[in-house]
Short mmCIF file of C-alpha atoms in Angstrom, two decimals:
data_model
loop_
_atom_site.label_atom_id
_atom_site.label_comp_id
_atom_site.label_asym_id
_atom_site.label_seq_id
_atom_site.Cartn_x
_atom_site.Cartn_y
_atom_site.Cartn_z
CA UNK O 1 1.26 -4.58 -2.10
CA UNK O 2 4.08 -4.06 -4.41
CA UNK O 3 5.79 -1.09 -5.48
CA UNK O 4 4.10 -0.82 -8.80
CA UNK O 5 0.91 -2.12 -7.65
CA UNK O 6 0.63 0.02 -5.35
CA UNK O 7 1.60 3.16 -7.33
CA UNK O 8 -1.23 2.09 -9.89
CA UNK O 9 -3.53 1.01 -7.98
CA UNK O 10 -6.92 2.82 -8.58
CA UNK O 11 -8.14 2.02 -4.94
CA UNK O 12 -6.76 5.40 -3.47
CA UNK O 13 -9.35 7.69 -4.87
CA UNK O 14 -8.04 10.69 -3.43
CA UNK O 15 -4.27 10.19 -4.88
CA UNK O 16 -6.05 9.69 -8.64
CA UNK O 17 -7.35 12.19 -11.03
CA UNK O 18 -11.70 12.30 -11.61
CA UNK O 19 -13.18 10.28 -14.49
CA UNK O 20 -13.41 13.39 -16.70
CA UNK O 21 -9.46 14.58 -15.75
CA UNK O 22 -8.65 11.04 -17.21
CA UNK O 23 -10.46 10.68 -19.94
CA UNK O 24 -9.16 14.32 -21.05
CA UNK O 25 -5.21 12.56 -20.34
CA UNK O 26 -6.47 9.91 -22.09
CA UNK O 27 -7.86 11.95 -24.98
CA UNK O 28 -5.17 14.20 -24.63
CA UNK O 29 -2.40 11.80 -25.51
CA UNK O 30 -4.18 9.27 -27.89
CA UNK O 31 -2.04 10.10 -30.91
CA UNK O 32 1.20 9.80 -28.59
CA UNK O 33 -0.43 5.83 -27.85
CA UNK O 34 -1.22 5.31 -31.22
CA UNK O 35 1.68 6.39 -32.96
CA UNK O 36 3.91 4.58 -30.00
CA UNK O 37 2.23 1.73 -30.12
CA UNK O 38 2.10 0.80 -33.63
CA UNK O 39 5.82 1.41 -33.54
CA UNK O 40 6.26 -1.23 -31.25
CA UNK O 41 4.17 -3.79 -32.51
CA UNK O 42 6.10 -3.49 -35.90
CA UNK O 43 8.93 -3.71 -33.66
CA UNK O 44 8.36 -6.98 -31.69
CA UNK O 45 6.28 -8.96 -34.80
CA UNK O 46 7.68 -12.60 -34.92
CA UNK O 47 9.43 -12.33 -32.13
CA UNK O 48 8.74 -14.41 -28.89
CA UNK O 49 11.55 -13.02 -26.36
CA UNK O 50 13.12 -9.54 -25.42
CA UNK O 51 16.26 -10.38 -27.83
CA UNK O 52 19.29 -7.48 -28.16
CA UNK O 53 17.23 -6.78 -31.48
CA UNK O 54 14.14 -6.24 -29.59
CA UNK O 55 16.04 -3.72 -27.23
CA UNK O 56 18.01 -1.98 -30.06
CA UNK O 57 14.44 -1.35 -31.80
CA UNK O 58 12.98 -0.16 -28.58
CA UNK O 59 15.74 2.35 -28.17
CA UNK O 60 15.09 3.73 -31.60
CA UNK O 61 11.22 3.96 -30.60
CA UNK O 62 11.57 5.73 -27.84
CA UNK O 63 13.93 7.91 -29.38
CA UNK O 64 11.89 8.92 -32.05
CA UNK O 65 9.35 9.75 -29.56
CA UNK O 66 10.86 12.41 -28.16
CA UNK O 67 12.05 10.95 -24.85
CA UNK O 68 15.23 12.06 -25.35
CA UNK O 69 18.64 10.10 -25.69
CA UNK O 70 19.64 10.34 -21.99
CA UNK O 71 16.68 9.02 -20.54
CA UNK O 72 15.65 6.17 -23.66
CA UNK O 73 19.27 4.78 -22.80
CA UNK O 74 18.21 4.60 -18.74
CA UNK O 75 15.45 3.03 -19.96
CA UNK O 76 16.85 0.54 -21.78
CA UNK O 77 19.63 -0.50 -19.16
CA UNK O 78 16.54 -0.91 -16.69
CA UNK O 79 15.06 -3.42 -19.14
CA UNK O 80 18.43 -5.19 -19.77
CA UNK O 81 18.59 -5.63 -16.10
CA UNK O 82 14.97 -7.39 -16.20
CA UNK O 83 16.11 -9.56 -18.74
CA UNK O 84 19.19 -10.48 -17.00
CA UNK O 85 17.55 -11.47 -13.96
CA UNK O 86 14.41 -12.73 -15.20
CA UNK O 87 15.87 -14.83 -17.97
CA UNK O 88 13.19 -14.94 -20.05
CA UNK O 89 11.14 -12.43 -20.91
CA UNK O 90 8.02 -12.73 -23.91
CA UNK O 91 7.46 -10.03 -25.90
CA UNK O 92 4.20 -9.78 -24.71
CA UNK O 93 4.87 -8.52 -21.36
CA UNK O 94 7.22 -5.91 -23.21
CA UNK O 95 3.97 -3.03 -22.58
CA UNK O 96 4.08 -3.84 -18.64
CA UNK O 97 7.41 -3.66 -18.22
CA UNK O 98 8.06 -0.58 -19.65
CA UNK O 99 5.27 0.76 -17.50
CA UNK O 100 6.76 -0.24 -14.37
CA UNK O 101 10.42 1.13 -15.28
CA UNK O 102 9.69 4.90 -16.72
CA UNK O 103 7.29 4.68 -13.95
CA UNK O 104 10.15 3.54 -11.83
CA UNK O 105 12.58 6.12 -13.31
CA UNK O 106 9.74 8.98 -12.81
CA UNK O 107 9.78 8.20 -9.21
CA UNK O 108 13.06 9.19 -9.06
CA UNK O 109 12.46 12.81 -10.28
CA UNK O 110 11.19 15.86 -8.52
CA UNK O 111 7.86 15.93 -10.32
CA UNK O 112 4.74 16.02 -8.12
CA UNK O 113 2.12 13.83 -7.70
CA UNK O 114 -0.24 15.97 -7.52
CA UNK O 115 -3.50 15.70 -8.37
CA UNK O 116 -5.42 19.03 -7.65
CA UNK O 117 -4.66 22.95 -8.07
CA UNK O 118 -3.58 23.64 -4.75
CA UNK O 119 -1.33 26.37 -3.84
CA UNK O 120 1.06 26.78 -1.32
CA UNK O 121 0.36 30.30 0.10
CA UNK O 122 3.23 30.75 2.90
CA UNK O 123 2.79 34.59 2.39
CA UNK O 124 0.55 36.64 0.29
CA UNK O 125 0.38 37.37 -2.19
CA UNK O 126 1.72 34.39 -3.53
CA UNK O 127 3.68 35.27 -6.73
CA UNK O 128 4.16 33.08 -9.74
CA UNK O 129 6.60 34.59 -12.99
CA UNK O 130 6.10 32.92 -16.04
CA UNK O 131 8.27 32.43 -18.87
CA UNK O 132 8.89 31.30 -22.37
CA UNK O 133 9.65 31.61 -26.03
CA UNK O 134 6.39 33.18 -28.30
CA UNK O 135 4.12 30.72 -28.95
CA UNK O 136 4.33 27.69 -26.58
CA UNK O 137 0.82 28.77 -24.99
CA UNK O 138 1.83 30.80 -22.06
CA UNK O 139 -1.14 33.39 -22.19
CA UNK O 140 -3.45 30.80 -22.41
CA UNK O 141 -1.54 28.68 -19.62
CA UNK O 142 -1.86 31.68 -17.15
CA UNK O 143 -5.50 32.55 -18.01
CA UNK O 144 -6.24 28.59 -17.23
CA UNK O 145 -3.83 28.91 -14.35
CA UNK O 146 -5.99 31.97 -13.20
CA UNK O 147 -9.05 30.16 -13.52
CA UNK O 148 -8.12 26.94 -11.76
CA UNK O 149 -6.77 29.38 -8.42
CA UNK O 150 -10.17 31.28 -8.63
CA UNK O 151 -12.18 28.13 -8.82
CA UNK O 152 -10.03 26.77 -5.60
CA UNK O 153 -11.48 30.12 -4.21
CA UNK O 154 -8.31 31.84 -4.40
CA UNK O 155 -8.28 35.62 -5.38
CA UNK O 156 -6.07 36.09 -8.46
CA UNK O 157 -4.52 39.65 -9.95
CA UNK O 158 -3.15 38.97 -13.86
CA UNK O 159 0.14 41.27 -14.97
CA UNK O 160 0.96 41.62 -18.29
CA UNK O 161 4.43 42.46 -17.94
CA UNK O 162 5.37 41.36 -21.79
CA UNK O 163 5.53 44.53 -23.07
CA UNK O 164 7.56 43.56 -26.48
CA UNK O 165 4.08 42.66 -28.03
CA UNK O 166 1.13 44.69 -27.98
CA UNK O 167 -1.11 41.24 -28.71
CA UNK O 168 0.46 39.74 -25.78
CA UNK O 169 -1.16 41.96 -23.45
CA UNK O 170 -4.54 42.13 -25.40
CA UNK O 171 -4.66 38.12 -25.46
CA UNK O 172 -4.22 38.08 -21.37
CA UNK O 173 -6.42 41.13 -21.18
CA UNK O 174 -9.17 38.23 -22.78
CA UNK O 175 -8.15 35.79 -20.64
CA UNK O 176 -8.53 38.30 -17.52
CA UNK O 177 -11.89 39.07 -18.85
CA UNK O 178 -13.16 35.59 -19.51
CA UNK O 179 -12.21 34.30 -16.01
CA UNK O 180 -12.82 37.59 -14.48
CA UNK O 181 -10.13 38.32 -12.58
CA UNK O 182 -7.77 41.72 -12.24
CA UNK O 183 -5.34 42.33 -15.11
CA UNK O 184 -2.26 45.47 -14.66
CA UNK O 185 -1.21 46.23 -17.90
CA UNK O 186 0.38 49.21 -19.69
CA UNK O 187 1.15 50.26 -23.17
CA UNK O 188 3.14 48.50 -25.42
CA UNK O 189 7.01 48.93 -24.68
CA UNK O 190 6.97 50.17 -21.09
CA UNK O 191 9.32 48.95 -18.79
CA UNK O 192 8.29 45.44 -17.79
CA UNK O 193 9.48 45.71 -14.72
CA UNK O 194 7.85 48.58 -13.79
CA UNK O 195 4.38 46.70 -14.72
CA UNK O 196 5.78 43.92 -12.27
CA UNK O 197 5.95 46.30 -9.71
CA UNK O 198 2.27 48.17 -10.29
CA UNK O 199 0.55 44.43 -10.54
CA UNK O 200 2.68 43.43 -7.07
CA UNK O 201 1.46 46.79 -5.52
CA UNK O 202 -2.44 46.53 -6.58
CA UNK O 203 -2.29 42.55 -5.60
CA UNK O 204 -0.93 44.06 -2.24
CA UNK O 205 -4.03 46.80 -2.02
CA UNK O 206 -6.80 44.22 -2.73
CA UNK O 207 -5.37 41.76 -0.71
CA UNK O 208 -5.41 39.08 -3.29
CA UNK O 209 -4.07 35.64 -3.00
CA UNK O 210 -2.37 35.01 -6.12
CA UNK O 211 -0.38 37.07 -8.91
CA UNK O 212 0.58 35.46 -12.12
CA UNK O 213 3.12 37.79 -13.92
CA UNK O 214 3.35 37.65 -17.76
CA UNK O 215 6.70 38.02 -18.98
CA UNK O 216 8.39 38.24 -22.72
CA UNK O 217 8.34 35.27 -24.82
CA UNK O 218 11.66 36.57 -26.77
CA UNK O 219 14.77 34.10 -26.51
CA UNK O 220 17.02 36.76 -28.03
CA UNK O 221 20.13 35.98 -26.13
CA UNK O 222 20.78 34.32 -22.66
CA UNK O 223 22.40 37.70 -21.02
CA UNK O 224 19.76 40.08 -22.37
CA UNK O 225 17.33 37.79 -20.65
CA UNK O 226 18.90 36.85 -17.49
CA UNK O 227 19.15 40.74 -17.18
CA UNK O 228 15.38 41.57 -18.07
CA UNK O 229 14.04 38.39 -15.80
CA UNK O 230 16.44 39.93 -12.72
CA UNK O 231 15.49 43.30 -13.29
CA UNK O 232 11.74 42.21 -13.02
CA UNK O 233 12.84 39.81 -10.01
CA UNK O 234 14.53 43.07 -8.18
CA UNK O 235 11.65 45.44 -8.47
CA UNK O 236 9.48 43.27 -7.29
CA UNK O 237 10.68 42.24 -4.62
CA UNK O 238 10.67 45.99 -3.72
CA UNK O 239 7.29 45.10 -2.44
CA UNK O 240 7.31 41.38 -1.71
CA UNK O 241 10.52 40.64 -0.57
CA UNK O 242 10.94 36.85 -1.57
CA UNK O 243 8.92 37.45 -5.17
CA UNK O 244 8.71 35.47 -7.04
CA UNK O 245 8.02 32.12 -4.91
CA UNK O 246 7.80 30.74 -8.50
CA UNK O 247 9.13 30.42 -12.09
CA UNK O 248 7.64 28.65 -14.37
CA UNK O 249 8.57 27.78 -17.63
CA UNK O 250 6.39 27.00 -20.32
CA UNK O 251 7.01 24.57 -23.20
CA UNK O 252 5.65 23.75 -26.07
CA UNK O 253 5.29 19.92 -26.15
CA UNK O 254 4.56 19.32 -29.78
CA UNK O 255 8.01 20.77 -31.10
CA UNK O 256 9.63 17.34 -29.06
CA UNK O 257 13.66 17.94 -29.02
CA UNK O 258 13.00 21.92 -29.48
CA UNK O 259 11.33 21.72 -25.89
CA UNK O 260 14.52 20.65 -24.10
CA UNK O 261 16.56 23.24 -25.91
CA UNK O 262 14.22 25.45 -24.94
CA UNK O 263 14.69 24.17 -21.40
CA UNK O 264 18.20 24.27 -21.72
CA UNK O 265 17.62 28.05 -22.59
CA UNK O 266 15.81 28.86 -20.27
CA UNK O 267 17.72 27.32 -17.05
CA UNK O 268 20.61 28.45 -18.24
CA UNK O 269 19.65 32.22 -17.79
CA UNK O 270 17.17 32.02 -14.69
CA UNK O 271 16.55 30.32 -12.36
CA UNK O 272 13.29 28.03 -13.29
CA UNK O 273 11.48 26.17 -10.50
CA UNK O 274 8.49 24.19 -12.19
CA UNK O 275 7.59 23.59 -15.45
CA UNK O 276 4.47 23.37 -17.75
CA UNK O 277 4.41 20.95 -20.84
CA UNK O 278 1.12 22.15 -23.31
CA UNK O 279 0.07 20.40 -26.53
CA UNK O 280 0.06 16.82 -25.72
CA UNK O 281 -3.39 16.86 -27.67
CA UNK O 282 -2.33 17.49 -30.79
CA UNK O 283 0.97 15.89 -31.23
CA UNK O 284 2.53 12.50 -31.31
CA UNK O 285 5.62 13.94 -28.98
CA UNK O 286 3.76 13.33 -25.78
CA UNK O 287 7.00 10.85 -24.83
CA UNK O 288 9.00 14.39 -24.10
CA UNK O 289 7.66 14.89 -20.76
CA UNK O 290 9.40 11.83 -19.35
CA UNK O 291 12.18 13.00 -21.05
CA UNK O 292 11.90 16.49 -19.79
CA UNK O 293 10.97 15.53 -16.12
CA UNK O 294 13.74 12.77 -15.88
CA UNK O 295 16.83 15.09 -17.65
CA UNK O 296 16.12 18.40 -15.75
CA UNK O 297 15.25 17.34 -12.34
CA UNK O 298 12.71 20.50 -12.42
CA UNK O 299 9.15 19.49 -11.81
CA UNK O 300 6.73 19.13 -14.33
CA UNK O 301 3.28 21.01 -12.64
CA UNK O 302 1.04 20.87 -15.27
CA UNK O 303 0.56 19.47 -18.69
CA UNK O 304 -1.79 20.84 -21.30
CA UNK O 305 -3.88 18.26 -22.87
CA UNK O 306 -6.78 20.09 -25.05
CA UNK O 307 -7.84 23.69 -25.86
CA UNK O 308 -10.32 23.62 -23.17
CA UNK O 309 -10.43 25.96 -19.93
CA UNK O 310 -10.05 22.75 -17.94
CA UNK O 311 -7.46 20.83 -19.93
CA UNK O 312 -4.73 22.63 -18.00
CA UNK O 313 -4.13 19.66 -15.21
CA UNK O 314 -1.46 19.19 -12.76
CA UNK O 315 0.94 16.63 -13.75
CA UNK O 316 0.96 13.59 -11.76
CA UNK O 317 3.67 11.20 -13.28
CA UNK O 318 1.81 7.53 -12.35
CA UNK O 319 -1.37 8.97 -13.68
CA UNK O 320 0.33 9.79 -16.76
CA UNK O 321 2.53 6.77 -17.40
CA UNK O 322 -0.63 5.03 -16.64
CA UNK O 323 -2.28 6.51 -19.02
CA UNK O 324 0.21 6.18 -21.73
CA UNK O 325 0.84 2.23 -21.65
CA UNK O 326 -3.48 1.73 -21.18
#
């Protein structure tokens, strides 16, 4: 079986999503297809081959998607290479092609290929920081977080260590509540770290599996930052000494080229091990994942494809591309 076939083939149940996790990708990035797709058509009518004009209008497509400069022009030099050694190439096999090579360049990343909410646990409790500008969906991405670990049977304390805003720690106090799990919080303007370091402690006590750590969603300057995110980072690991054994940084896929600044942000003040693209659903920008997964070489987790309590899923790159060229 070929390399492609085989990365798309449907026979290895266990390696693919459910029925209802793809319909929800599929749902979740229809108006990414659509919009994509009607691009292209324009793009390729009354043309027979894969012509330099062909390629020069893809480029601009998938620019204008939101995949990003960098990885649109790897993209393209993969496709010049099929047409150099194929010859000829019809327009019509333009779709499958593209498949195979942002499938091809996704392999090449550090993205998972997940395909279930399984954690890791080397030591407990396992602790996850997450991070990212106001807005982007990170409360809700740690309640859904918190309710994907519970359903896996894990237990899961919450802590609400974004002081700045009072709503911030309401809104995961309602997430706590609806999955019904733990939450440490304190008042509005505390010290975050030292709400890091209560949530670590009463995780400890209760002997719980999981903590997910809220922190500030302010991108007021890289130094202030990197000094809040170590501070939090030193106190806890007061009481687990190699917290956190993840950060993950939440972006908000719909604002497309604000995303990766936001990345850029981001890794340039702490150190960020996975990521988590929401959105998709209502947005046209879906294309900035590859983009994001390809230009940071951080992996992409989990992607946010409705408002549902289950449309948190992890990302698994062939079940998306597949998805997005269907």
């Amino acid at each position: 079986m070929s390399f492609f076939k085989r990365i798309f083939s449907s026979e290895k149940k266990d390696e693919s999503l459910n029925e209802q996790e793809k319909q929800s990708l599929d749902k979740g990035l229809e108006k990414s297809k659509t919009t994509f797709f009607s691009k292209l058509s324009k793009a390729v009518a009354g043309k027979s081959k894969v012509d330099d004009e062909v390629l020069d209008n893809l480029e601009d497509i998938l620019i204008s998607s939101d995949v990003g400069v960098n990885t649109t022009l790897k993209v393209i030099q993969r496709i010049e290479a099929r047409v150099a050694s194929d010859k000829y190439l019809g327009v019509g096999e333009l779709n499958q092609i593209l498949r195979e090579e942002i499938a091809g360049l996704l392999s090449e990343t550090n993205s998972a290929d997940a395909t279930e909410f399984v954690t890791p646990i080397p030591t407990k409790p396992y602790v996850l920081m997450v991070v990212g500008v106001n807005g982007v969906g990170k409360t809700t991405t740690i309640g859904k977080l918190a309710y994907q670990f519970k359903k896996a049977g894990h237990k899961v304390v919450l802590g609400a260590a974004d002081t700045f805003r009072a709503a911030a720690i309401d809104q995961l106090q309602i997430w706590a509540d609806r999955v019904g799990v733990p939450i440490v919080r304190q008042n509005m303007g505390s010290d975050p770290a030292s709400v890091a370091f209560d949530t670590l402690q009463s995780a400890v006590a209760q002997d719980a599996d999981v903590v997910i750590i809220d922190t500030a969603g302010r991108l007021h300057n890289k130094v202030n930052l990197m000094n809040e995110l170590t501070k939090v980072k030193r106190v806890m690991q007061k009481v687990v000494r190699d917290a956190p054994h993840d950060v993950l940084l939440v972006l908000d896929g719909s604002t497309g080229q604000n995303a990766f600044e936001q990345a850029k942000q981001f890794t340039a003040a702490t150190e960020v091990t996975s990521l988590a693209v929401t959105k998709l659903d209502g947005t046209a920008k879906g294309g900035v994942v590859i983009g994001i997964s390809d230009q940071f070489q951080i992996p992409v987790k989990y992607i946010g494809v409705g408002e549902g309590i289950e449309d948190l899923q992890v990302f698994n790159k062939f079940e998306f591309v597949d998805s997005f060229f269907k």
